[in-house]
CSV table of C-alpha atoms and ligand atoms in Angstrom, one decimal:
chain,number,residue,atom,x,y,z
M,262,MET,CA,0.0,0.0,0.0
M,263,ASN,CA,2.8,2.3,0.9
M,264,TYR,CA,4.6,1.6,-2.3
M,265,TRP,CA,1.5,2.7,-4.2
M,266,SER,CA,1.2,6.1,-2.4
M,267,ASP,CA,5.0,6.7,-2.8
M,268,PHE,CA,4.6,5.9,-6.5
M,269,LEU,CA,1.8,8.4,-6.9
M,270,ASN,CA,3.4,11.1,-4.7
M,271,SER,CA,6.6,11.1,-6.8
M,272,PHE,CA,4.9,12.6,-9.8
M,273,PRO,CA,3.9,16.0,-8.3
M,274,ASP,CA,7.4,16.2,-6.8
M,275,ILE,CA,9.2,15.7,-10.1
M,276,LEU,CA,6.7,17.9,-12.0
M,277,ASN,CA,7.4,20.6,-9.5
M,278,TRP,CA,11.2,20.1,-10.0
M,279,VAL,CA,10.8,20.5,-13.8
M,280,TRP,CA,8.7,23.7,-13.2
M,281,GLN,CA,11.3,25.1,-10.8
M,282,LEU,CA,13.9,24.5,-13.5
M,283,ILE,CA,12.0,26.2,-16.3
M,284,ALA,CA,10.9,29.1,-14.0
M,285,PHE,CA,14.6,29.6,-13.0
M,286,LYS,CA,13.9,29.0,-9.4
M,287,ILE,CA,16.8,26.7,-9.3
M,288,PRO,CA,20.2,28.4,-9.4
M,289,TRP,CA,22.0,28.5,-12.8
M,290,TYR,CA,24.8,26.1,-11.8
M,291,GLN,CA,22.2,23.3,-11.0
M,292,ASN,CA,19.7,24.3,-13.7
M,293,PHE,CA,19.9,21.5,-16.3
M,294,PHE,CA,17.0,22.9,-18.3
M,295,TRP,CA,18.6,26.3,-19.1
M,296,GLY,CA,22.1,24.7,-18.9
M,297,LEU,CA,21.2,22.3,-21.7
M,298,ILE,CA,19.8,25.1,-23.8
M,299,LEU,CA,22.9,27.3,-23.3
M,300,ILE,CA,25.4,24.5,-24.1
M,301,SER,CA,23.3,23.6,-27.2
M,302,LEU,CA,23.4,27.2,-28.4
M,303,LEU,CA,27.1,27.5,-27.8
M,304,VAL,CA,28.0,24.3,-29.6
M,305,TRP,CA,25.6,25.1,-32.5
M,306,LEU,CA,27.2,28.5,-32.8
M,307,ALA,CA,30.6,26.8,-33.0
M,308,GLU,CA,29.3,24.5,-35.7
M,309,ILE,CA,28.1,27.5,-37.7
M,310,LEU,CA,31.4,29.4,-37.3
M,311,PHE,CA,33.8,26.5,-37.8
M,312,PRO,CA,32.0,23.7,-39.8
M,313,TRP,CA,33.9,20.5,-40.5
M,314,ARG,CA,31.6,19.4,-43.4
M,315,LYS,CA,31.2,22.8,-45.1
M,316,ASN,CA,28.3,21.7,-47.3
M,317,GLN,CA,26.2,20.5,-44.4
M,318,SER,CA,23.2,22.7,-43.7
M,319,ILE,CA,23.0,24.7,-40.4
M,320,ILE,CA,19.6,23.1,-39.9
M,321,ARG,CA,20.7,19.6,-41.0
M,322,ASN,CA,18.5,16.5,-41.6
M,323,ASP,CA,16.5,15.6,-38.4
M,324,PHE,CA,17.7,18.7,-36.6
M,325,TRP,CA,14.2,19.3,-35.0
M,326,LEU,CA,13.6,15.6,-34.4
M,327,ASP,CA,16.9,15.4,-32.4
M,328,GLY,CA,16.1,18.6,-30.6
M,329,PHE,CA,12.8,17.1,-29.5
M,330,TYR,CA,14.6,13.9,-28.3
M,331,MET,CA,16.9,16.1,-26.2
M,332,PHE,CA,14.0,17.5,-24.1
M,333,PHE,CA,12.1,14.2,-24.2
M,334,ASN,CA,14.9,12.1,-22.8
M,335,PHE,CA,16.1,14.7,-20.3
M,336,PHE,CA,12.8,15.9,-18.9
M,337,ILE,CA,9.5,14.4,-20.2
M,338,PHE,CA,10.7,10.8,-19.7
M,339,THR,CA,12.1,11.6,-16.3
M,340,VAL,CA,8.7,12.7,-15.1
M,341,PHE,CA,7.1,9.6,-16.5
M,342,ILE,CA,9.5,7.1,-15.0
M,343,SER,CA,10.3,8.7,-11.6
M,344,GLY,CA,7.6,6.7,-9.7
M,345,PHE,CA,9.0,3.4,-11.0
M,346,TYR,CA,12.5,4.3,-9.9
M,347,LYS,CA,11.2,5.2,-6.4
M,348,ILE,CA,9.5,1.9,-6.0
M,349,GLY,CA,12.7,0.1,-7.2
M,350,GLY,CA,14.8,1.9,-4.6
M,351,LEU,CA,12.3,1.1,-1.8
M,352,MET,CA,12.2,-2.6,-2.8
M,353,PHE,CA,16.0,-2.8,-2.8
M,354,SER,CA,16.2,-1.4,0.7
M,355,SER,CA,13.4,-3.7,1.9
M,356,PHE,CA,15.7,-6.6,0.8
M,357,GLY,CA,18.3,-5.2,3.1
M,358,VAL,CA,20.6,-3.9,0.3
M,359,THR,CA,21.7,-0.6,1.6
M,360,MET,CA,24.3,1.7,0.1
M,361,ASP,CA,26.8,0.9,2.9
M,362,SER,CA,26.5,-2.8,2.3
M,363,ILE,CA,28.2,-2.7,-1.1
M,364,SER,CA,30.3,0.5,-1.0
M,365,LEU,CA,33.9,0.2,-2.1
M,366,ILE,CA,35.1,3.7,-1.3
M,367,GLN,CA,33.8,6.1,1.3
M,368,LEU,CA,33.6,9.1,-1.0
M,369,GLU,CA,32.8,11.5,1.8
M,370,ASP,CA,36.2,11.0,3.4
M,371,LEU,CA,38.1,12.3,0.3
M,372,PRO,CA,38.9,15.9,-0.6
M,373,SER,CA,36.2,17.4,-2.8
M,374,TRP,CA,38.2,17.5,-6.0
M,375,LEU,CA,39.0,13.8,-5.6
M,376,GLN,CA,35.4,13.0,-4.9
M,377,LEU,CA,34.4,14.7,-8.2
M,378,LEU,CA,37.2,13.0,-10.2
M,379,THR,CA,36.4,9.5,-8.7
M,380,PHE,CA,32.6,10.0,-9.4
M,381,PHE,CA,33.3,11.2,-13.0
M,382,ILE,CA,35.7,8.3,-13.8
M,383,LEU,CA,33.6,5.5,-12.3
M,384,LEU,CA,30.4,6.8,-13.8
M,385,ASP,CA,32.0,7.1,-17.3
M,386,PHE,CA,33.5,3.6,-17.0
M,387,VAL,CA,30.1,1.9,-16.2
M,388,GLN,CA,28.5,3.8,-19.1
M,389,TRP,CA,31.3,2.7,-21.4
M,390,ILE,CA,30.5,-0.9,-20.4
M,391,THR,CA,26.8,-0.4,-20.8
M,392,HIS,CA,27.4,1.1,-24.3
M,393,ILE,CA,29.3,-2.0,-25.4
M,394,LEU,CA,26.4,-4.2,-24.1
M,395,LEU,CA,24.0,-2.1,-26.2
M,396,HIS,CA,26.1,-3.1,-29.3
M,397,ARG,CA,26.8,-6.7,-28.2
M,398,ILE,CA,23.4,-7.9,-27.1
M,399,PRO,CA,20.9,-8.1,-30.0
M,400,ILE,CA,17.8,-7.1,-28.0
M,401,PHE,CA,19.6,-4.1,-26.6
M,402,TRP,CA,21.0,-3.2,-30.1
M,403,ASN,CA,17.4,-3.0,-31.4
M,404,PHE,CA,16.9,0.0,-29.1
M,405,HIS,CA,20.3,1.5,-29.6
M,406,LYS,CA,19.6,1.6,-33.4
M,407,VAL,CA,17.7,4.8,-32.9
M,408,HIS,CA,20.9,6.6,-31.9
M,409,HIS,CA,22.7,5.0,-34.9
M,410,SER,CA,20.0,6.0,-37.4
M,411,VAL,CA,21.5,9.5,-37.6
M,412,LYS,CA,22.6,10.0,-41.2
M,413,GLU,CA,23.9,13.5,-41.0
M,414,MET,CA,25.8,14.3,-37.8
M,415,GLY,CA,25.3,17.4,-35.6
M,416,PHE,CA,25.4,18.3,-31.9
M,417,ALA,CA,21.7,17.5,-31.2
M,418,ALA,CA,22.2,13.9,-32.2
M,419,HIS,CA,23.9,13.4,-28.8
M,420,LEU,CA,20.6,12.9,-27.1
M,421,ARG,CA,18.7,11.1,-29.9
M,422,TYR,CA,18.2,7.8,-28.3
M,423,HIS,CA,15.4,5.3,-27.5
M,424,TRP,CA,13.7,5.9,-24.1
M,425,MET,CA,14.6,2.3,-23.2
M,426,GLU,CA,18.2,3.4,-23.0
M,427,ASN,CA,17.4,5.5,-20.0
M,428,ILE,CA,16.2,2.3,-18.3
M,429,LEU,CA,19.1,0.2,-19.5
M,430,TYR,CA,21.8,2.6,-18.3
M,431,LYS,CA,20.1,3.2,-14.9
M,432,PRO,CA,21.1,0.0,-13.0
M,433,PHE,CA,24.7,0.5,-14.0
M,434,LYS,CA,24.7,4.1,-13.0
M,435,THR,CA,23.0,3.3,-9.7
M,436,LEU,CA,25.5,0.5,-9.0
M,437,ALA,CA,28.4,3.0,-9.6
M,438,VAL,CA,26.8,5.4,-7.1
M,439,MET,CA,26.3,2.5,-4.6
M,440,LEU,CA,29.9,1.5,-4.9
M,441,LEU,CA,30.7,5.0,-3.8
M,442,GLY,CA,28.6,4.5,-0.7
M,443,GLY,CA,25.5,6.0,-2.3
M,444,PHE,CA,26.9,9.4,-2.2
M,445,GLU,CA,26.8,11.9,-5.0
M,446,PRO,CA,29.4,14.7,-4.4
M,447,GLN,CA,28.0,18.1,-3.7
M,448,GLN,CA,29.4,19.5,-7.0
M,449,ALA,CA,28.2,16.5,-9.1
M,450,PHE,CA,26.4,19.0,-11.3
M,451,LEU,CA,29.9,20.0,-12.6
M,452,VAL,CA,30.4,16.4,-13.8
M,453,HIS,CA,27.0,16.3,-15.4
M,454,PHE,CA,27.5,19.6,-17.2
M,455,PHE,CA,30.9,18.6,-18.4
M,456,ALA,CA,29.5,15.3,-19.7
M,457,ILE,CA,26.7,17.1,-21.6
M,458,SER,CA,29.3,19.5,-23.2
M,459,ILE,CA,31.7,16.7,-24.2
M,460,GLY,CA,28.7,14.6,-25.5
M,461,HIS,CA,27.4,17.6,-27.6
M,462,LEU,CA,30.9,18.2,-29.0
M,463,ASN,CA,31.3,14.5,-29.8
M,464,HIS,CA,28.4,14.8,-32.2
M,465,ALA,CA,29.1,18.3,-33.5
M,466,ASN,CA,30.1,19.2,-37.0
M,467,ILE,CA,33.4,20.5,-35.8
M,468,LYS,CA,36.8,19.0,-36.4
M,469,LEU,CA,38.2,18.8,-32.9
M,470,THR,CA,40.6,16.3,-31.4
M,471,TYR,CA,42.1,18.2,-28.4
M,472,GLY,CA,45.7,17.4,-29.4
M,473,PRO,CA,47.4,14.8,-27.2
M,474,LEU,CA,44.3,14.9,-24.9
M,475,LYS,CA,42.6,12.8,-27.5
M,476,TYR,CA,43.9,9.7,-25.7
M,477,ILE,CA,41.8,10.9,-22.6
M,478,PHE,CA,38.8,12.7,-24.0
M,479,ASN,CA,36.3,11.5,-26.6
M,480,ASN,CA,36.0,13.9,-29.5
M,481,PRO,CA,34.0,14.5,-32.8
M,482,VAL,CA,36.6,12.8,-35.0
M,483,MET,CA,36.7,9.7,-32.9
M,484,HIS,CA,32.9,9.5,-32.3
M,485,LEU,CA,32.0,10.0,-35.9
M,486,TYR,CA,33.6,6.6,-36.6
M,487,HIS,CA,31.5,5.1,-33.8
M,488,HIS,CA,28.6,5.9,-36.1
M,489,ALA,CA,30.2,4.5,-39.3
M,490,TYR,CA,28.1,2.3,-41.5
M,491,HIS,CA,30.9,0.0,-42.4
M,492,LEU,CA,32.8,-1.4,-39.4
M,493,PRO,CA,36.2,-3.1,-39.5
M,494,LYS,CA,35.9,-6.8,-40.2
M,495,GLY,CA,34.8,-9.0,-37.3
M,496,LYS,CA,33.9,-6.0,-35.0
M,497,PHE,CA,30.5,-5.3,-33.6
M,498,GLY,CA,31.5,-1.7,-32.9
M,499,VAL,CA,34.4,0.7,-32.3
M,500,ASN,CA,35.0,3.8,-30.2
M,501,PHE,CA,32.5,3.1,-27.5
M,502,ALA,CA,33.7,6.1,-25.4
M,503,ILE,CA,31.2,8.4,-23.7
M,504,SER,CA,33.3,11.2,-22.2
M,505,LEU,CA,36.6,9.4,-21.8
M,506,SER,CA,38.3,7.9,-24.9
M,507,LEU,CA,40.8,6.4,-22.5
M,508,TRP,CA,38.9,3.1,-22.1
M,509,ASP,CA,38.9,2.5,-25.9
M,510,TYR,CA,42.7,3.0,-26.0
M,511,LEU,CA,43.2,0.8,-23.0
M,512,PHE,CA,41.0,-2.0,-24.2
M,513,LYS,CA,41.9,-1.6,-27.9
M,514,THR,CA,38.5,-0.8,-29.2
M,515,ASN,CA,39.8,2.5,-30.8
M,516,TYR,CA,39.5,3.0,-34.6
M,517,ILE,CA,40.1,6.2,-36.5
M,518,PRO,CA,41.3,5.4,-40.1
M,519,GLU,CA,41.0,9.0,-41.4
M,520,ASP,CA,39.5,12.3,-40.5
M,521,SER,CA,37.7,13.8,-43.6
M,522,GLY,CA,34.4,13.8,-41.7
M,523,THR,CA,32.7,12.3,-44.7
M,524,VAL,CA,32.3,8.7,-43.7
M,525,LEU,CA,28.9,7.1,-44.4
M,526,LEU,CA,26.8,6.8,-41.2
M,527,GLY,CA,24.2,4.4,-40.1
M,528,PHE,CA,23.8,0.6,-40.1
M,529,ASP,CA,22.9,-2.2,-42.4
M,530,GLY,CA,19.2,-1.9,-43.2
M,531,ASP,CA,18.8,1.6,-41.9
M,532,GLU,CA,16.8,2.6,-45.1
M,533,HIS,CA,13.9,0.6,-43.6
M,534,PHE,CA,14.2,2.2,-40.2
M,535,PRO,CA,11.3,4.4,-39.1
M,536,LYS,CA,11.8,8.1,-39.5
M,537,GLY,CA,9.5,9.7,-36.9
M,538,PHE,CA,9.7,10.0,-33.1
M,539,VAL,CA,6.6,7.8,-32.4
M,540,GLN,CA,7.5,5.0,-34.7
M,541,GLN,CA,11.1,5.0,-33.4
M,542,SER,CA,10.0,5.0,-29.8
M,543,LEU,CA,7.8,1.9,-30.5
M,544,SER,CA,10.6,0.2,-32.4
M,545,GLY,CA,13.0,-2.3,-30.9
M,546,PHE,CA,10.4,-4.5,-29.1
M,547,LYS,CA,10.1,-7.1,-31.9
P,207,LIG,ZN1,26.6,3.2,-30.0
P,208,LIG,ZN1,26.7,9.0,-30.8
């Protein structure tokens, strides 16, 4: 009975949170709504000023579709799913699984810069593993196809992904936070904003590699090949990096044969893939 009321109560709470964001009642450094818009405008401006593929239109193919995905996955879906997550959390704790029982590191004991760094690296690593699973496991790949159906690359493609991906990433992200004693550092918003910026740039029509830092940070040149239609023989995917390219270099999943920016994107059979948001959101279940 309690679960049911908790489930229902979570909706007004989260709706209120979204409203507070939009109405700017949450300070700028924690405001993911306006933060996302600001980062998007800045990266878009950079695309306009320094385009990599010069003949690509400023409002490329699927620009508006991807823009909608951005807000859907970040806010609309969050409202929808919040009640389910709350129940999941309560069930976990009723089984006696508490954050302390599986924590590896007591994050609170570290200096704040080290808290942030540990949080960032661990969260990125579990997402890198999840991303590989999305390519490796056929039922997961069916959902991940939405992200790979982009044919012309631009910053907004970053958050074009099937709503099921929110659910598939969640257990791994939660596990990462649990390993850190269930503790998100106070300045975790810095990590989130940084990840959004790097993710936008990875998809942007800008030729950037960050010099020698390319071995640490993912970048547009590396990520474009993640979206390549033709993969090297025998591979189910390359360049799985989210923010850190480091994992691909360490585990030898890196692949950048050239950097003209003109590689064909998509996957085998993408000409039959649905083009609209509703059809794409319903795809992947067969
Ligand atoms: Zn992928
Ligand atoms: Zn991508």
